Short mmCIF file of C-alpha atoms and ligand atoms in Angstrom, two decimals:
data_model
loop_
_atom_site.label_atom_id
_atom_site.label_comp_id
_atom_site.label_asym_id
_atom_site.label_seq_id
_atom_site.Cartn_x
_atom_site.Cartn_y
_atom_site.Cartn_z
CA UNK A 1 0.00 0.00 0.00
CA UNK A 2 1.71 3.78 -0.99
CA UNK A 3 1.89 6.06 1.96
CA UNK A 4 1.18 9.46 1.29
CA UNK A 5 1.46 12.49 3.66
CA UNK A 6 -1.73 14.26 3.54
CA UNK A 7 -1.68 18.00 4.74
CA UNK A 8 -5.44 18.50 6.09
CA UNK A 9 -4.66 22.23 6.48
CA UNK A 10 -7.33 24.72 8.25
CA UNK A 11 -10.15 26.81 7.48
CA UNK A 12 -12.16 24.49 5.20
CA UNK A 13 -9.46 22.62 5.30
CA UNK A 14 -10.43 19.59 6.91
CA UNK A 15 -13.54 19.30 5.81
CA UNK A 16 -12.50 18.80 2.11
CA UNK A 17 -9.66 16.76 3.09
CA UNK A 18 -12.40 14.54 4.30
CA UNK A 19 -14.56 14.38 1.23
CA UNK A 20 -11.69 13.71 -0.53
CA UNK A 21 -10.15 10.69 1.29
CA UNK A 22 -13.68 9.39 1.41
CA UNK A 23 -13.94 9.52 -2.29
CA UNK A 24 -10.38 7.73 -2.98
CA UNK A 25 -11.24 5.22 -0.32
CA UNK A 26 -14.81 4.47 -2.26
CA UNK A 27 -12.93 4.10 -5.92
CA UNK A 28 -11.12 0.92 -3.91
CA UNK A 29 -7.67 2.40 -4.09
CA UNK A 30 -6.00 1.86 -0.73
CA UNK A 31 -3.58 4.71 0.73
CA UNK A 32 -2.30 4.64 4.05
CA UNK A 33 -2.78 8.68 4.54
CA UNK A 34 0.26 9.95 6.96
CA UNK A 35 -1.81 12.99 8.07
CA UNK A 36 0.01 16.13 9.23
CA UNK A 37 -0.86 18.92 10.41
CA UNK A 38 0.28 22.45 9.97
CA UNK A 39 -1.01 26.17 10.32
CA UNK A 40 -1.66 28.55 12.85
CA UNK A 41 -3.36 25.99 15.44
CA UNK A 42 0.04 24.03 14.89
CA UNK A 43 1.78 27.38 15.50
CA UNK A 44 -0.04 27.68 19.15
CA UNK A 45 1.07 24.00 19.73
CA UNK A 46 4.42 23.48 18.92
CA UNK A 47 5.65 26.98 18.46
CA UNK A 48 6.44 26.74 14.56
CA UNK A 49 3.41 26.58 11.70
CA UNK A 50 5.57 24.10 9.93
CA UNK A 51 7.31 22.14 11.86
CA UNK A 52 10.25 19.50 10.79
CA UNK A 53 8.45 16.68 11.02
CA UNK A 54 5.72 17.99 7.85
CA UNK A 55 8.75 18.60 5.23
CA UNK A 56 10.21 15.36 7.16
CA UNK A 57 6.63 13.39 5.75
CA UNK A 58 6.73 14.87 2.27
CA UNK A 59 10.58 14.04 1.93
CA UNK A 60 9.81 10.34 2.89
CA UNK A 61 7.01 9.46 1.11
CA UNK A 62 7.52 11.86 -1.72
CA UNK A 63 4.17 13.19 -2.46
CA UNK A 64 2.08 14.74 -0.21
CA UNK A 65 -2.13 16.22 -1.04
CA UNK A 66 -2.28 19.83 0.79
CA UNK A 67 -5.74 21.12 1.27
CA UNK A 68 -5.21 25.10 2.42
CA UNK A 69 -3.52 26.69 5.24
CA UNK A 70 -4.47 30.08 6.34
CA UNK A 71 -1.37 32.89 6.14
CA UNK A 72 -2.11 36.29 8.50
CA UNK A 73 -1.75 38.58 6.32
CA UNK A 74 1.25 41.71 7.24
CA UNK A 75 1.87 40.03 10.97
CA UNK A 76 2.17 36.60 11.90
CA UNK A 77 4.11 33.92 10.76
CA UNK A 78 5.88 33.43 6.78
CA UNK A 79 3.44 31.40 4.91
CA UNK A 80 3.54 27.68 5.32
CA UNK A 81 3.00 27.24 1.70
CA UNK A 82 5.66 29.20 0.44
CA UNK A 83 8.20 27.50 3.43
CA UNK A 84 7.29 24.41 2.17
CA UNK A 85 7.72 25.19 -1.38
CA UNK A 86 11.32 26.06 -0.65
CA UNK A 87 12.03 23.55 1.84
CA UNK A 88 11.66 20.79 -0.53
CA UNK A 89 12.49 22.39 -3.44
CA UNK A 90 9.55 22.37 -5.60
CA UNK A 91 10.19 24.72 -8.59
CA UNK A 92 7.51 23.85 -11.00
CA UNK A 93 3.64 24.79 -10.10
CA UNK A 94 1.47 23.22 -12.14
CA UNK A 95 -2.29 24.36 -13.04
CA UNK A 96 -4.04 22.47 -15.36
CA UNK A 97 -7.36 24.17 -16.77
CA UNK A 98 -10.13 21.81 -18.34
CA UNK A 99 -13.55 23.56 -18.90
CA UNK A 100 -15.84 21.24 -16.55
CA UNK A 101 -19.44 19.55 -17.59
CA UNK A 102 -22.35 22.04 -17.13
CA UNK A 103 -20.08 24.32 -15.17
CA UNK A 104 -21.21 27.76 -16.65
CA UNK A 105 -18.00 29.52 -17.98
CA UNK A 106 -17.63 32.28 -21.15
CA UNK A 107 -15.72 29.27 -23.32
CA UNK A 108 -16.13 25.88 -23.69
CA UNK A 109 -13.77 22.95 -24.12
CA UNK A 110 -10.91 25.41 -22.60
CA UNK A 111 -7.83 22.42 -22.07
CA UNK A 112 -4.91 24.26 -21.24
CA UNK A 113 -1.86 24.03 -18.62
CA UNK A 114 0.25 26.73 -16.99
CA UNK A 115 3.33 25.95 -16.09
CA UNK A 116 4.93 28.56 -13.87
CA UNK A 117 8.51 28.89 -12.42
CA UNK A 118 8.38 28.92 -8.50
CA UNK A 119 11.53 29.62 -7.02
CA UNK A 120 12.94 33.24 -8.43
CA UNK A 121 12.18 36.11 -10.45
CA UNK A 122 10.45 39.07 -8.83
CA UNK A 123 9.68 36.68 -5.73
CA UNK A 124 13.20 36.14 -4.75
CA UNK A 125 12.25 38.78 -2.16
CA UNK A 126 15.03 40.69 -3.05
CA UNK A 127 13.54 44.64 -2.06
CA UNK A 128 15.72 47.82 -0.75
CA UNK A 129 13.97 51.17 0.05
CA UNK A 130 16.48 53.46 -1.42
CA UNK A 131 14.78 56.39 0.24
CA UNK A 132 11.37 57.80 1.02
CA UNK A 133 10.03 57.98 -2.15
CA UNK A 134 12.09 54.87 -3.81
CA UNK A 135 11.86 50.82 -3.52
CA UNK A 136 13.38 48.72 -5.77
CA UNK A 137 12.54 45.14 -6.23
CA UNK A 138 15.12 42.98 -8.18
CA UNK A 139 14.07 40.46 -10.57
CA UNK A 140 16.37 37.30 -10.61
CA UNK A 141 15.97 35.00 -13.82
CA UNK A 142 18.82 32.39 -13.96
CA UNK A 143 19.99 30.28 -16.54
CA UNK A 144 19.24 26.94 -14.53
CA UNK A 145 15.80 27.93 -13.20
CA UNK A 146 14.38 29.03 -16.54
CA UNK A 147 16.15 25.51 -18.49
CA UNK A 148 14.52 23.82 -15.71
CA UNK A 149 11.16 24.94 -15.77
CA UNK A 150 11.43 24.85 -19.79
CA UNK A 151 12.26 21.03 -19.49
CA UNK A 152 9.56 20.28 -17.33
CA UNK A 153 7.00 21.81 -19.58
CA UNK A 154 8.26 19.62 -22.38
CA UNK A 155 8.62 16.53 -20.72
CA UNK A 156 4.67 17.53 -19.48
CA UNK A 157 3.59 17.80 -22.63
CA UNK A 158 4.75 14.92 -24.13
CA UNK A 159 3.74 12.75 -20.88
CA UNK A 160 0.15 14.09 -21.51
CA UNK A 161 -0.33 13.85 -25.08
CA UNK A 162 0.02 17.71 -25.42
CA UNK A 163 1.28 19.11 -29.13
CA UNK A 164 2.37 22.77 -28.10
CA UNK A 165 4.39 24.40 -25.57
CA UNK A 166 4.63 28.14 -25.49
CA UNK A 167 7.33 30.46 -23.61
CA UNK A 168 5.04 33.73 -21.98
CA UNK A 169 8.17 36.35 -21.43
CA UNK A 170 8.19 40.14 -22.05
CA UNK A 171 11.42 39.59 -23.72
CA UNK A 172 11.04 43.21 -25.72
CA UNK A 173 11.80 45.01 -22.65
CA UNK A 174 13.21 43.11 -20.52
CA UNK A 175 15.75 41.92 -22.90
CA UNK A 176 18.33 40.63 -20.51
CA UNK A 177 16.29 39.17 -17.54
CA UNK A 178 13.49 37.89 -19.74
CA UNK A 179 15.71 37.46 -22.76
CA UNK A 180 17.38 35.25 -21.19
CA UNK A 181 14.55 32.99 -20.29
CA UNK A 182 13.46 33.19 -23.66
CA UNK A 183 17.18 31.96 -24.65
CA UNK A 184 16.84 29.15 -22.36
CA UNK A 185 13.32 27.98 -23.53
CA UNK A 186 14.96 27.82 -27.15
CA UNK A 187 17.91 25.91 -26.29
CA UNK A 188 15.11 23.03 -24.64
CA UNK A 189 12.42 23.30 -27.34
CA UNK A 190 15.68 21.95 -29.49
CA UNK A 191 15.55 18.53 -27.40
CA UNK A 192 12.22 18.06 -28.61
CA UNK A 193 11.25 18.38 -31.80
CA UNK A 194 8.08 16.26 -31.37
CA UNK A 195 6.48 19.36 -29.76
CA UNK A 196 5.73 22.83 -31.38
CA UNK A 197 7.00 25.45 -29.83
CA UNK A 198 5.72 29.01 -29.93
CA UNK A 199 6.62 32.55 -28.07
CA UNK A 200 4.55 35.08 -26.97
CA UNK A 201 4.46 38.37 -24.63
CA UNK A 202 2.61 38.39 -21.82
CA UNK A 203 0.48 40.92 -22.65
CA UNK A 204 -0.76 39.48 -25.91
CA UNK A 205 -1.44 36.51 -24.32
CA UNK A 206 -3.95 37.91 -21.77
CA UNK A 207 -5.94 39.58 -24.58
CA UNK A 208 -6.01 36.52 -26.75
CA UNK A 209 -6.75 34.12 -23.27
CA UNK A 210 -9.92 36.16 -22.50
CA UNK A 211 -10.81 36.15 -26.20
CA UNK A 212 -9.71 32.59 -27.59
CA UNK A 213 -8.04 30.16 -25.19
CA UNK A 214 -8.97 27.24 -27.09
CA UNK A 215 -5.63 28.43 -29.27
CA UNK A 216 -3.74 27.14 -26.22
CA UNK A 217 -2.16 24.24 -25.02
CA UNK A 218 1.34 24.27 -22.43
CA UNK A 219 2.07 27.75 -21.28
CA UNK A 220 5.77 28.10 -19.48
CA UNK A 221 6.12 31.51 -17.55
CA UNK A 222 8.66 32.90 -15.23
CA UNK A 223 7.32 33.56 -11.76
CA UNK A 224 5.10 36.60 -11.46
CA UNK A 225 3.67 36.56 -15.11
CA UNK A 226 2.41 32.57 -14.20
CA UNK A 227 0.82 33.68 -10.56
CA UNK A 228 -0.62 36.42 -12.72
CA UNK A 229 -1.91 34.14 -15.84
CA UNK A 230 -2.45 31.25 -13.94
CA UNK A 231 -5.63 32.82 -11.80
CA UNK A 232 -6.68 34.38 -15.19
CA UNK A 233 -6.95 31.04 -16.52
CA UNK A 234 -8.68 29.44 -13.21
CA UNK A 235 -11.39 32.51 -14.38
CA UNK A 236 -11.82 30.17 -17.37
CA UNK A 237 -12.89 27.09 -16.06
CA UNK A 238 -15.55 28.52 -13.31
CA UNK A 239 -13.12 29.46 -10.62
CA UNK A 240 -11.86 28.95 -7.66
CA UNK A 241 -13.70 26.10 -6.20
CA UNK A 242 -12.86 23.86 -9.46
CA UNK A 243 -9.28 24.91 -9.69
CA UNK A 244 -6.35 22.65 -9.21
CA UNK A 245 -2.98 22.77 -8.88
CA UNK A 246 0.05 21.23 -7.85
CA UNK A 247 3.78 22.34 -6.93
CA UNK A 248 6.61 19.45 -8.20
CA UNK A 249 10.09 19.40 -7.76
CA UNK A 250 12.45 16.27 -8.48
CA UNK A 251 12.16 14.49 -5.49
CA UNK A 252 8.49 15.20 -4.20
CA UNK A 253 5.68 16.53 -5.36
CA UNK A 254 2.70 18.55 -3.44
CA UNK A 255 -0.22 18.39 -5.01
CA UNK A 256 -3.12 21.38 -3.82
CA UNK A 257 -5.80 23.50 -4.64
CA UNK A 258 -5.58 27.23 -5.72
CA UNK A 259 -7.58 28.44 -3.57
CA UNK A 260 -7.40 29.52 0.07
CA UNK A 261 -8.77 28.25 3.77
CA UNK A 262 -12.10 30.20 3.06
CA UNK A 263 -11.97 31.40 6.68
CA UNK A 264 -16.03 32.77 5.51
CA UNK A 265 -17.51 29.23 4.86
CA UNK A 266 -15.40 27.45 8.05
CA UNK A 267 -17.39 24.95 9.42
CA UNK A 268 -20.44 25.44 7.35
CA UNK A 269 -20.09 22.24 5.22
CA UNK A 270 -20.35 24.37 2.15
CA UNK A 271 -17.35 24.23 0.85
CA UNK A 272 -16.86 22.58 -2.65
CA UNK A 273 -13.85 20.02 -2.38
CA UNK A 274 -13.76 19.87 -6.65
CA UNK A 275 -10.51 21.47 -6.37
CA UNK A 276 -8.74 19.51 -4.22
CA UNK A 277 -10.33 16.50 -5.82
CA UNK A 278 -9.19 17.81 -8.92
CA UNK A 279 -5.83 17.67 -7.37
CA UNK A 280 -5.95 14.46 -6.17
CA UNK A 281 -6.74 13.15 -9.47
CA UNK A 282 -3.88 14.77 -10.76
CA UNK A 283 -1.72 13.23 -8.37
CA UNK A 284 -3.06 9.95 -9.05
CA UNK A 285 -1.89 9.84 -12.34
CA UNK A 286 1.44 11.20 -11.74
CA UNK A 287 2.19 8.05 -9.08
CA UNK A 288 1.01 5.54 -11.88
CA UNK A 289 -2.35 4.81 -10.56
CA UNK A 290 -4.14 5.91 -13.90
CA UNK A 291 -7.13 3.69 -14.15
CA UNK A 292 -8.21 4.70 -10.47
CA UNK A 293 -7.79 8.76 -11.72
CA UNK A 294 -9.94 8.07 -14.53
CA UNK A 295 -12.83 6.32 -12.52
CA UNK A 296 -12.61 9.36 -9.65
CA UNK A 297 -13.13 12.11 -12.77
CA UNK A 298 -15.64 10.12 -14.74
CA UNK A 299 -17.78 9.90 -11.75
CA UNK A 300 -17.38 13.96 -10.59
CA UNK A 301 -17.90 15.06 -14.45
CA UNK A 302 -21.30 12.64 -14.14
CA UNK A 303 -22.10 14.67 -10.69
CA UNK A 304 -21.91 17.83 -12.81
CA UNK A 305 -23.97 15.97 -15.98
CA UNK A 306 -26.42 15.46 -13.42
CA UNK A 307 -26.64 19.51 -12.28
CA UNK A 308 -25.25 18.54 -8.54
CA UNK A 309 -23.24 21.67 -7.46
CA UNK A 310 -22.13 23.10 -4.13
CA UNK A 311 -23.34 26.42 -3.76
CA UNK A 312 -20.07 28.72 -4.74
CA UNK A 313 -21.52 27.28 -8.48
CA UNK A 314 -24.99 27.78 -8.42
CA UNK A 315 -26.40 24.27 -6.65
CA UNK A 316 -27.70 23.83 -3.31
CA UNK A 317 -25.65 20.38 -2.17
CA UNK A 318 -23.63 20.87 1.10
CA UNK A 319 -19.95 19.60 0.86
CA UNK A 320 -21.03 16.33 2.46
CA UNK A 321 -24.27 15.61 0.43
CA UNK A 322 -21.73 16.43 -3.05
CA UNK A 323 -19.08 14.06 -2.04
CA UNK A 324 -21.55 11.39 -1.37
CA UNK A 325 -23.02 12.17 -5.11
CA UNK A 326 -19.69 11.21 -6.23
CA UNK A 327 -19.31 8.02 -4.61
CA UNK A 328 -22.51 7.21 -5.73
CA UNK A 329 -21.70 7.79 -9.21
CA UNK A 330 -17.94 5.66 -8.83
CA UNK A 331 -20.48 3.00 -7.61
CA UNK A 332 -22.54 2.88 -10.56
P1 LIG B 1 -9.79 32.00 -0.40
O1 LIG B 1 -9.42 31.29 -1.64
O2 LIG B 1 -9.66 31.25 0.87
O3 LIG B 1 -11.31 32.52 -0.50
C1 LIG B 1 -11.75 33.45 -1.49
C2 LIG B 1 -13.27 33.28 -1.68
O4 LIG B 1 -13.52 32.06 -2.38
C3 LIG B 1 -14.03 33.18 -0.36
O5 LIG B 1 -15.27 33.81 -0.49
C4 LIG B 1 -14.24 31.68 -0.17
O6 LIG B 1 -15.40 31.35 0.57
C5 LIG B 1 -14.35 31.19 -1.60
N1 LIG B 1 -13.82 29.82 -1.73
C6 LIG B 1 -12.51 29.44 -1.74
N2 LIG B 1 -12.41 28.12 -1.85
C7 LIG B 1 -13.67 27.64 -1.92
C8 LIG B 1 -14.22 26.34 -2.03
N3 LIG B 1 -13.44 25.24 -2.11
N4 LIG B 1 -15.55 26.20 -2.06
C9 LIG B 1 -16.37 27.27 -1.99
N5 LIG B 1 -15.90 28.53 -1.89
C10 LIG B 1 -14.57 28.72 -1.85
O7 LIG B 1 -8.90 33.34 -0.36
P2 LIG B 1 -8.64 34.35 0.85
O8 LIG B 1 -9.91 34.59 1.60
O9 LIG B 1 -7.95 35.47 0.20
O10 LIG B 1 -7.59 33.61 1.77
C11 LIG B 1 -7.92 32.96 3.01
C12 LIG B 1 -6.65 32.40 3.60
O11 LIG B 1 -6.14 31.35 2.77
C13 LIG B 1 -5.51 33.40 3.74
O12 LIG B 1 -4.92 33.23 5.01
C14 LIG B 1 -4.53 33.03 2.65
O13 LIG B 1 -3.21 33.37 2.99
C15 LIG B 1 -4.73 31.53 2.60
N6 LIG B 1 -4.33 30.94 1.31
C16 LIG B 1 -3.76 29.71 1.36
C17 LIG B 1 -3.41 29.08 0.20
C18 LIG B 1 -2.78 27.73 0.30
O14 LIG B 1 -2.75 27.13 1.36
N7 LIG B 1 -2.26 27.18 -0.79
C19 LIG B 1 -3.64 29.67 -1.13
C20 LIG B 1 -4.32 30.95 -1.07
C21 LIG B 1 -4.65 31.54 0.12
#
């Protein structure tokens, strides 16, 4: 049986971890969940939001499920998710967007992924205030970081039958620092000519994403343009209660929603667990266990055939009465 360290977060947090070990357990796939905890409850206990023993988890078993922790925002402790994102190294977030059955959105059949560096440009942190009226923030690219992000979009595509990958940069004026991603993108779309590759700037792309994103397929982006698209392109698909994601690196892999603890719908079993069942999904394929991955989304796209919705889109179930939809439908 695969251990995997399951993060059960806070806010909402629990409560869609819940649904979604219930639905993996009903598909007949066994996991023996490691459940840690971590957050601000954590913090009260043992004095660190993150402590050891959570990276510890994820470095042992190698992939870990994350449902949301809650970051105060300007006081408090660093977030937990961006600790844990450098802890273990994980340079490559991952959001893939599929339009969902009968979820209203402005497109249909949107089927696109963003690939977005994690670990430098404009979030390397690096800030001075030069004087009153002056701050300057530096934006790192390297030559490593952008190869390695490149790579990982091809090898992506070709592991999920994509046909395009295309580098997101605003190379025109930022010739050197996004230049030089660009440069690295083209040395890696030589190593596989299978794929096409295409360029585009970033502000192009947002016009022709909110007009046509059916034209695309793999996006790669340095850090702050892929935060940036990557919610843009969560828009697409209905949101953020349908909105997966995941953060990899070469030794483990985190796999999580986009959205937040919801701190508004705590306890209120409202909350729709799609996303991180959307994550889990994705997670399940990457650790081999396809055929499972493919029963769990056959039987939440026949929940949405069959108009069942949490609340944030449109419906009336409760988080508990959706997940049990679910299982119903992996039973039939
Ligand atoms: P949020 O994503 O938690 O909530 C924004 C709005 O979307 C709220 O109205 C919420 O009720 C709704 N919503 C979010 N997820 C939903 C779901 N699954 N089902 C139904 N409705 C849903 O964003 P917010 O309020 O800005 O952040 C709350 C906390 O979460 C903050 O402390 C923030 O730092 C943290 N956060 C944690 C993340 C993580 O752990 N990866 C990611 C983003 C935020």
């Amino acid at each position: 049986m695969r251990t995997i360290t399951l993060i059960n977060g806070d806010g909402i947090g629990p409560e869609i971890s819940d649904a979604v070990v219930k639905i993996i357990d009903a598909s007949g796939l066994k996991i023996d969940w490691e459940v840690q905890s971590a957050g601000a409850d954590v913090m009260e206990q043992e004095g660190d939001p993150l402590p050891d023993r959570v990276s510890e988890s994820v470095k042992k078993n190698k992939i870990a499920l994350k449902a949301p922790v809650t970051t105060p925002v300007g006081k408090g402790f660093r977030s937990v998710n961006v600790r844990l994102r450098k802890e273990l190294d994980l340079y490559a977030n991952l959001r893939p967007c599929k339009s969902l059955p009968n979820v209203k959105t402005r497109f249909e059949n949107v089927d696109l992924a963003v690939v977005r560096e994690n670990t430098e440009d404009l979030y390397a942190g690096i800030e001075r205030q030069v004087d009153n009226s002056t701050a300057e923030s530096i934006k790192v690219i390297t030559r490593s970081a952008s190869e390695r992000i490149c790579k990982f979009a091809f090898d992506y595509a070709i592991k999920n039958n994509r046909k395009e990958v295309c580098a997101v940069t605003k190379a025109n004026i930022m010739k050197l620092s996004d230049g030089l991603f660009l440069d690295s993108f083209r040395n890696v779309a030589k190593l596989y000519p299978e794929i096409k590759q295409r360029e585009i700037l970033v502000d192009n792309l947002c016009m022709q994403l909110v007009q046509n994103p059916n034209q695309f397929d793999v996006l790669v982006l340095p850090n702050l343009y892929g935060d940036i698209v990557s919610d843009l392109c969560a828009g697409l698909i209905g949101g953020l209660g349908v909105a997966q994601g995941a953060n990899i690196g070469d030794n483990c892999a985190v796999f999580e929603p986009v959205h937040g603890s919801a701190p508004d719908i705590k306890g209120q079993n409202k909350a729709n667990p799609t996303a991180l069942l959307l994550s889990a999904i994705e997670m399940l394929g990457y650790i081999g266990e396809t055929s499972y991955a493919k029963r769990i989304e056959t039987a939440l796209f026949k929940t949405f055939e069959q108009q069942k919705f949490t609340c944030d889109l449109g419906g009336n179930l409760s988080t508990t009465e959706f997940t049990d939809a679910v299982i119903k439908n992996l039973r039939t």
